[in-house]
Amino acid sequence: DAKTTQPNSMESNEEEPVHLPCNHSTISGTDYIHWYRQLPSQGPEYVIHGLTSNVNNRMASLAIAEDRKSSTLILHRATLRDAAVYYCILRDSVKGAQKLVFGQGTRLTINP
Amino acid sequence: GAVVSQHPSRVICKSGTSVKIECRSLDFQATTMFWYRQFPKKSLMLMATSNEGSKATYEQGVEKDKFLINHASLTLSTLTVTSAHPEDSSFYICSARDPGTGPSRTEAFFGQGTRLTVV
Protein backbone atom coordinates (compact mmCIF):
# COMPACT_ATOMS: atom_id res chain seq x y z
CA ASP A 1 0.00 0.00 0.00
CA ALA A 2 1.25 3.48 -0.88
CA LYS A 3 2.27 5.60 2.08
CA THR A 4 0.51 8.68 3.41
CA THR A 5 1.96 11.53 5.46
CA GLN A 6 -0.08 13.53 7.96
CA PRO A 7 0.80 16.07 10.64
CA ASN A 8 1.04 14.45 14.07
CA SER A 9 -1.39 16.86 15.67
CA MET A 10 -3.65 19.81 14.99
CA GLU A 11 -5.74 22.08 17.13
CA SER A 12 -8.85 24.06 16.36
CA ASN A 13 -11.70 25.84 18.07
CA GLU A 14 -15.26 24.71 18.42
CA GLU A 15 -17.63 25.76 15.63
CA GLU A 16 -14.75 26.64 13.32
CA PRO A 17 -13.81 24.74 10.14
CA VAL A 18 -10.92 22.30 10.27
CA HIS A 19 -8.74 21.30 7.34
CA LEU A 20 -6.77 18.11 7.85
CA PRO A 21 -4.09 17.57 5.19
CA CYS A 22 -2.70 14.33 3.83
CA ASN A 23 0.13 13.82 1.37
CA HIS A 24 0.24 10.70 -0.78
CA SER A 25 2.73 11.42 -3.53
CA THR A 26 3.13 7.74 -4.52
CA ILE A 27 -0.58 7.16 -5.06
CA SER A 28 -1.48 4.91 -7.98
CA GLY A 29 -4.33 5.39 -10.39
CA THR A 30 -6.46 2.72 -8.75
CA ASP A 31 -5.99 3.83 -5.14
CA TYR A 32 -9.00 5.18 -3.30
CA ILE A 33 -8.33 7.77 -0.58
CA HIS A 34 -10.02 6.81 2.66
CA TRP A 35 -10.40 8.70 5.91
CA TYR A 36 -11.21 7.11 9.22
CA ARG A 37 -11.26 8.56 12.69
CA GLN A 38 -10.84 7.01 16.09
CA LEU A 39 -12.41 8.49 19.17
CA PRO A 40 -10.77 7.72 22.53
CA SER A 41 -11.12 4.06 23.61
CA GLN A 42 -13.16 3.13 20.54
CA GLY A 43 -12.58 1.35 17.26
CA PRO A 44 -12.09 3.49 14.16
CA GLU A 45 -15.08 4.71 12.21
CA TYR A 46 -15.40 5.49 8.53
CA VAL A 47 -15.54 9.16 7.60
CA ILE A 48 -15.33 9.48 3.84
CA HIS A 49 -13.54 8.21 0.75
CA GLY A 50 -12.95 9.31 -2.81
CA LEU A 51 -11.04 8.56 -5.99
CA THR A 52 -10.68 11.72 -8.08
CA SER A 53 -13.57 14.09 -7.49
CA ASN A 54 -14.29 15.99 -4.31
CA VAL A 55 -16.80 14.25 -2.07
CA ASN A 56 -19.29 15.45 0.50
CA ASN A 57 -21.28 13.56 3.11
CA ARG A 58 -23.01 14.36 6.37
CA MET A 59 -19.78 14.08 8.34
CA ALA A 60 -17.23 15.88 6.21
CA SER A 61 -15.94 16.90 2.81
CA LEU A 62 -12.95 15.48 0.98
CA ALA A 63 -11.00 17.74 -1.34
CA ILE A 64 -8.64 15.88 -3.66
CA ALA A 65 -5.84 17.68 -5.49
CA GLU A 66 -5.93 17.55 -9.25
CA ASP A 67 -2.75 15.44 -9.39
CA ARG A 68 -4.14 13.28 -6.52
CA LYS A 69 -0.87 13.57 -4.62
CA SER A 70 -2.60 15.18 -1.69
CA SER A 71 -6.03 15.52 -0.15
CA THR A 72 -7.73 17.48 2.61
CA LEU A 73 -10.45 16.36 4.97
CA ILE A 74 -12.71 19.26 5.85
CA LEU A 75 -14.86 19.40 8.95
CA HIS A 76 -17.07 22.38 8.26
CA ARG A 77 -17.98 23.22 11.83
CA ALA A 78 -16.02 21.33 14.45
CA THR A 79 -17.61 20.21 17.68
CA LEU A 80 -16.00 18.80 20.81
CA ARG A 81 -17.13 15.36 19.67
CA ASP A 82 -14.87 15.66 16.63
CA ALA A 83 -11.78 15.39 18.84
CA ALA A 84 -10.16 12.19 17.59
CA VAL A 85 -7.25 10.74 15.67
CA TYR A 86 -7.87 11.03 11.94
CA TYR A 87 -6.29 8.53 9.58
CA CYS A 88 -5.76 9.00 5.85
CA ILE A 89 -5.35 5.62 4.11
CA LEU A 90 -4.91 4.54 0.50
CA ARG A 91 -6.70 1.43 -0.64
CA ASP A 92 -6.19 -0.30 -4.01
CA SER A 93 -9.54 -1.05 -5.62
CA VAL A 94 -8.23 -3.28 -8.39
CA LYS A 95 -6.03 -5.64 -6.43
CA GLY A 96 -8.95 -6.27 -4.16
CA ALA A 97 -6.83 -5.73 -1.09
CA GLN A 98 -9.33 -5.34 1.67
CA LYS A 99 -7.03 -4.74 4.59
CA LEU A 100 -6.41 -1.23 5.84
CA VAL A 101 -2.89 -0.29 6.88
CA PHE A 102 -2.93 2.59 9.35
CA GLY A 103 -0.28 5.27 9.57
CA GLN A 104 0.21 7.50 12.60
CA GLY A 105 -2.71 9.79 11.84
CA THR A 106 -3.42 13.32 13.05
CA ARG A 107 -4.58 13.87 16.60
CA LEU A 108 -7.17 16.64 16.43
CA THR A 109 -7.86 18.68 19.55
CA ILE A 110 -10.94 20.92 19.67
CA ASN A 111 -10.93 23.81 22.10
CA PRO A 112 -14.25 24.95 23.59
CA GLY B 1 -25.35 0.82 8.58
CA ALA B 2 -23.38 -2.38 9.04
CA VAL B 3 -22.32 -3.20 12.56
CA VAL B 4 -19.40 -5.18 13.90
CA SER B 5 -19.55 -6.19 17.53
CA GLN B 6 -16.73 -7.36 19.79
CA HIS B 7 -16.96 -9.19 23.07
CA PRO B 8 -15.81 -8.68 25.73
CA SER B 9 -15.07 -4.95 25.78
CA ARG B 10 -12.70 -5.39 28.70
CA VAL B 11 -10.99 -8.42 30.18
CA ILE B 12 -8.42 -8.96 32.88
CA CYS B 13 -6.62 -12.27 33.05
CA LYS B 14 -3.74 -13.84 34.90
CA SER B 15 -0.39 -14.54 33.28
CA GLY B 16 -0.29 -17.93 31.64
CA THR B 17 -3.99 -18.18 30.93
CA SER B 18 -5.71 -17.87 27.56
CA VAL B 19 -8.27 -15.29 26.55
CA LYS B 20 -10.77 -15.48 23.69
CA ILE B 21 -12.11 -12.38 21.97
CA GLU B 22 -15.13 -12.61 19.67
CA CYS B 23 -15.88 -10.48 16.63
CA ARG B 24 -19.31 -10.66 15.02
CA SER B 25 -20.78 -9.04 11.95
CA LEU B 26 -24.36 -8.38 12.99
CA ASP B 27 -26.19 -7.66 9.75
CA PHE B 28 -23.93 -8.91 6.99
CA GLN B 29 -21.79 -11.90 6.15
CA ALA B 30 -18.06 -11.36 6.23
CA THR B 31 -15.83 -13.89 4.51
CA THR B 32 -12.85 -11.87 5.67
CA MET B 33 -12.21 -10.13 8.96
CA PHE B 34 -9.13 -8.37 10.24
CA TRP B 35 -7.52 -8.22 13.66
CA TYR B 36 -5.51 -5.27 14.91
CA ARG B 37 -3.77 -4.42 18.14
CA GLN B 38 -3.09 -0.96 19.45
CA PHE B 39 -0.79 0.22 22.21
CA PRO B 40 -1.47 3.48 24.08
CA LYS B 41 -0.93 6.60 21.96
CA LYS B 42 0.06 4.44 19.00
CA SER B 43 -1.62 3.58 15.73
CA LEU B 44 -3.38 0.35 14.87
CA MET B 45 -1.13 -2.50 13.83
CA LEU B 46 -2.60 -5.18 11.60
CA MET B 47 -2.03 -8.61 13.10
CA ALA B 48 -3.80 -10.99 10.76
CA THR B 49 -6.47 -11.54 8.16
CA SER B 50 -9.12 -14.03 9.19
CA ASN B 51 -10.60 -16.07 6.33
CA GLU B 52 -13.84 -18.00 6.73
CA GLY B 53 -13.25 -21.72 6.34
CA SER B 54 -9.49 -21.49 5.92
CA LYS B 55 -6.34 -20.57 7.79
CA ALA B 56 -5.68 -17.01 8.83
CA THR B 57 -2.95 -15.00 7.17
CA TYR B 58 -0.59 -13.44 9.71
CA GLU B 59 1.45 -10.29 9.26
CA GLN B 60 5.20 -10.51 9.59
CA GLY B 61 6.35 -10.75 13.17
CA VAL B 62 3.01 -11.95 14.58
CA GLU B 63 3.20 -15.38 16.21
CA LYS B 64 0.42 -17.57 14.86
CA ASP B 65 0.72 -20.02 17.75
CA LYS B 66 0.38 -17.17 20.21
CA PHE B 67 -2.59 -15.51 18.58
CA LEU B 68 -4.99 -18.21 17.39
CA ILE B 69 -7.63 -17.11 14.95
CA ASN B 70 -10.73 -19.10 14.07
CA HIS B 71 -13.28 -17.96 11.50
CA ALA B 72 -15.77 -20.81 11.64
CA SER B 73 -18.79 -18.98 10.25
CA LEU B 74 -19.57 -16.04 8.00
CA THR B 75 -20.48 -13.85 10.97
CA LEU B 76 -17.95 -14.83 13.64
CA SER B 77 -14.20 -14.68 14.01
CA THR B 78 -12.38 -15.31 17.27
CA LEU B 79 -8.92 -14.32 18.45
CA THR B 80 -7.42 -16.35 21.29
CA VAL B 81 -4.39 -14.98 23.08
CA THR B 82 -2.69 -18.08 24.43
CA SER B 83 -0.46 -18.18 27.50
CA ALA B 84 -0.93 -14.49 27.97
CA HIS B 85 1.84 -12.32 29.43
CA PRO B 86 1.74 -8.72 30.65
CA GLU B 87 3.31 -7.55 27.36
CA ASP B 88 0.21 -8.87 25.56
CA SER B 89 -1.83 -6.22 27.34
CA SER B 90 -3.24 -4.06 24.58
CA PHE B 91 -6.36 -2.85 22.80
CA TYR B 92 -7.49 -5.44 20.25
CA ILE B 93 -9.79 -4.39 17.42
CA CYS B 94 -11.47 -6.34 14.64
CA SER B 95 -12.92 -5.13 11.38
CA ALA B 96 -14.85 -6.42 8.40
CA ARG B 97 -16.19 -5.12 5.13
CA ASP B 98 -19.67 -5.78 3.87
CA PRO B 99 -19.06 -7.42 0.47
CA GLY B 100 -22.64 -6.74 -0.51
CA THR B 101 -21.92 -3.04 -0.90
CA GLY B 102 -19.82 -3.54 -4.01
CA PRO B 103 -16.29 -2.35 -4.88
CA SER B 104 -17.12 1.35 -4.86
CA ARG B 105 -18.36 1.21 -1.29
CA THR B 106 -15.17 0.00 0.25
CA GLU B 107 -15.47 1.28 3.78
CA ALA B 108 -14.64 -1.10 6.60
CA PHE B 109 -16.55 -1.45 9.84
CA PHE B 110 -14.77 -1.80 13.13
CA GLY B 111 -15.68 -3.36 16.42
CA GLN B 112 -15.58 -1.27 19.56
CA GLY B 113 -12.37 -2.93 20.67
CA THR B 114 -11.34 -5.17 23.58
CA ARG B 115 -9.07 -3.87 26.30
CA LEU B 116 -6.95 -6.79 27.52
CA THR B 117 -4.99 -6.48 30.73
CA VAL B 118 -2.73 -9.34 31.77
CA VAL B 119 -1.70 -9.31 35.41
Short mmCIF file of N, CA and C in Angstrom, two decimals, chain B residues 27-70:
data_model
loop_
_atom_site.label_atom_id
_atom_site.label_comp_id
_atom_site.label_asym_id
_atom_site.label_seq_id
_atom_site.Cartn_x
_atom_site.Cartn_y
_atom_site.Cartn_z
N ASP B 27 -25.16 -7.71 10.79
CA ASP B 27 -26.19 -7.66 9.75
C ASP B 27 -25.63 -7.89 8.36
N PHE B 28 -24.45 -8.52 8.29
CA PHE B 28 -23.93 -8.91 6.99
C PHE B 28 -23.00 -10.10 7.19
N GLN B 29 -22.70 -10.77 6.11
CA GLN B 29 -21.79 -11.90 6.15
C GLN B 29 -20.40 -11.46 5.72
N ALA B 30 -19.43 -11.81 6.50
CA ALA B 30 -18.06 -11.36 6.23
C ALA B 30 -17.17 -12.58 6.01
N THR B 31 -16.74 -12.79 4.78
CA THR B 31 -15.83 -13.89 4.51
C THR B 31 -14.43 -13.58 5.02
N THR B 32 -14.16 -12.30 5.19
CA THR B 32 -12.85 -11.87 5.67
C THR B 32 -13.00 -10.87 6.80
N MET B 33 -12.28 -11.09 7.86
CA MET B 33 -12.21 -10.13 8.96
C MET B 33 -10.75 -9.87 9.27
N PHE B 34 -10.49 -8.77 9.95
CA PHE B 34 -9.13 -8.37 10.24
C PHE B 34 -8.97 -8.11 11.74
N TRP B 35 -7.81 -8.46 12.25
CA TRP B 35 -7.52 -8.22 13.66
C TRP B 35 -6.35 -7.26 13.79
N TYR B 36 -6.53 -6.27 14.64
CA TYR B 36 -5.51 -5.27 14.91
C TYR B 36 -5.23 -5.25 16.41
N ARG B 37 -4.05 -4.74 16.75
CA ARG B 37 -3.77 -4.42 18.14
C ARG B 37 -3.24 -2.99 18.19
N GLN B 38 -3.47 -2.36 19.32
CA GLN B 38 -3.09 -0.96 19.45
C GLN B 38 -2.57 -0.69 20.85
N PHE B 39 -1.36 -0.17 20.93
CA PHE B 39 -0.79 0.22 22.21
C PHE B 39 -1.13 1.69 22.47
N PRO B 40 -1.08 2.11 23.74
CA PRO B 40 -1.47 3.48 24.08
C PRO B 40 -0.72 4.52 23.25
N LYS B 41 -1.45 5.48 22.75
CA LYS B 41 -0.93 6.60 21.96
C LYS B 41 -0.29 6.16 20.64
N LYS B 42 -0.49 4.93 20.25
CA LYS B 42 0.06 4.44 19.00
C LYS B 42 -1.04 4.14 18.01
N SER B 43 -0.65 3.90 16.77
CA SER B 43 -1.62 3.58 15.73
C SER B 43 -1.99 2.11 15.77
N LEU B 44 -2.97 1.75 14.97
CA LEU B 44 -3.38 0.35 14.87
C LEU B 44 -2.35 -0.43 14.07
N MET B 45 -2.04 -1.62 14.54
CA MET B 45 -1.13 -2.50 13.83
C MET B 45 -1.89 -3.75 13.40
N LEU B 46 -1.91 -4.01 12.10
CA LEU B 46 -2.60 -5.18 11.60
C LEU B 46 -1.87 -6.44 12.04
N MET B 47 -2.62 -7.36 12.65
CA MET B 47 -2.03 -8.61 13.10
C MET B 47 -2.25 -9.73 12.08
N ALA B 48 -3.48 -9.86 11.62
CA ALA B 48 -3.80 -10.99 10.76
C ALA B 48 -5.10 -10.76 10.03
N THR B 49 -5.23 -11.52 8.94
CA THR B 49 -6.47 -11.54 8.16
C THR B 49 -7.13 -12.88 8.41
N SER B 50 -8.38 -12.82 8.85
CA SER B 50 -9.12 -14.03 9.19
C SER B 50 -10.01 -14.41 8.01
N ASN B 51 -9.85 -15.61 7.50
CA ASN B 51 -10.60 -16.07 6.33
C ASN B 51 -11.57 -17.19 6.72
N GLU B 52 -12.83 -17.00 6.38
CA GLU B 52 -13.84 -18.00 6.73
C GLU B 52 -13.54 -19.34 6.06
N GLY B 53 -13.46 -20.38 6.86
CA GLY B 53 -13.25 -21.72 6.34
C GLY B 53 -11.82 -22.07 5.97
N SER B 54 -10.88 -21.18 6.22
CA SER B 54 -9.49 -21.49 5.92
C SER B 54 -8.59 -20.84 6.96
N LYS B 55 -7.29 -21.08 6.80
CA LYS B 55 -6.34 -20.57 7.79
C LYS B 55 -6.21 -19.05 7.68
N ALA B 56 -5.91 -18.45 8.81
CA ALA B 56 -5.68 -17.01 8.83
C ALA B 56 -4.32 -16.69 8.22
N THR B 57 -4.22 -15.48 7.71
CA THR B 57 -2.95 -15.00 7.17
C THR B 57 -2.38 -14.00 8.16
N TYR B 58 -1.19 -14.28 8.68
CA TYR B 58 -0.59 -13.44 9.71
C TYR B 58 0.41 -12.46 9.10
N GLU B 59 0.46 -11.28 9.68
CA GLU B 59 1.45 -10.29 9.26
C GLU B 59 2.82 -10.70 9.83
N GLN B 60 3.84 -10.18 9.19
CA GLN B 60 5.20 -10.51 9.59
C GLN B 60 5.43 -10.11 11.04
N GLY B 61 6.02 -11.02 11.78
CA GLY B 61 6.35 -10.75 13.17
C GLY B 61 5.26 -11.12 14.17
N VAL B 62 4.10 -11.55 13.69
CA VAL B 62 3.01 -11.95 14.58
C VAL B 62 3.03 -13.46 14.72
N GLU B 63 3.10 -13.94 15.96
CA GLU B 63 3.20 -15.38 16.21
C GLU B 63 1.84 -16.05 16.06
N LYS B 64 1.71 -16.93 15.10
CA LYS B 64 0.42 -17.57 14.86
C LYS B 64 0.04 -18.54 15.97
N ASP B 65 1.03 -19.11 16.66
CA ASP B 65 0.72 -20.02 17.75
C ASP B 65 0.35 -19.27 19.02
N LYS B 66 0.69 -18.02 19.06
CA LYS B 66 0.38 -17.17 20.21
C LYS B 66 -1.01 -16.57 20.07
N PHE B 67 -1.31 -16.16 18.87
CA PHE B 67 -2.59 -15.51 18.58
C PHE B 67 -3.38 -16.40 17.62
N LEU B 68 -4.22 -17.25 18.19
CA LEU B 68 -4.99 -18.21 17.39
C LEU B 68 -6.25 -17.56 16.86
N ILE B 69 -6.45 -17.70 15.57
CA ILE B 69 -7.63 -17.11 14.95
C ILE B 69 -8.47 -18.21 14.33
N ASN B 70 -9.77 -18.15 14.61
CA ASN B 70 -10.73 -19.10 14.07
C ASN B 70 -11.88 -18.33 13.45
#
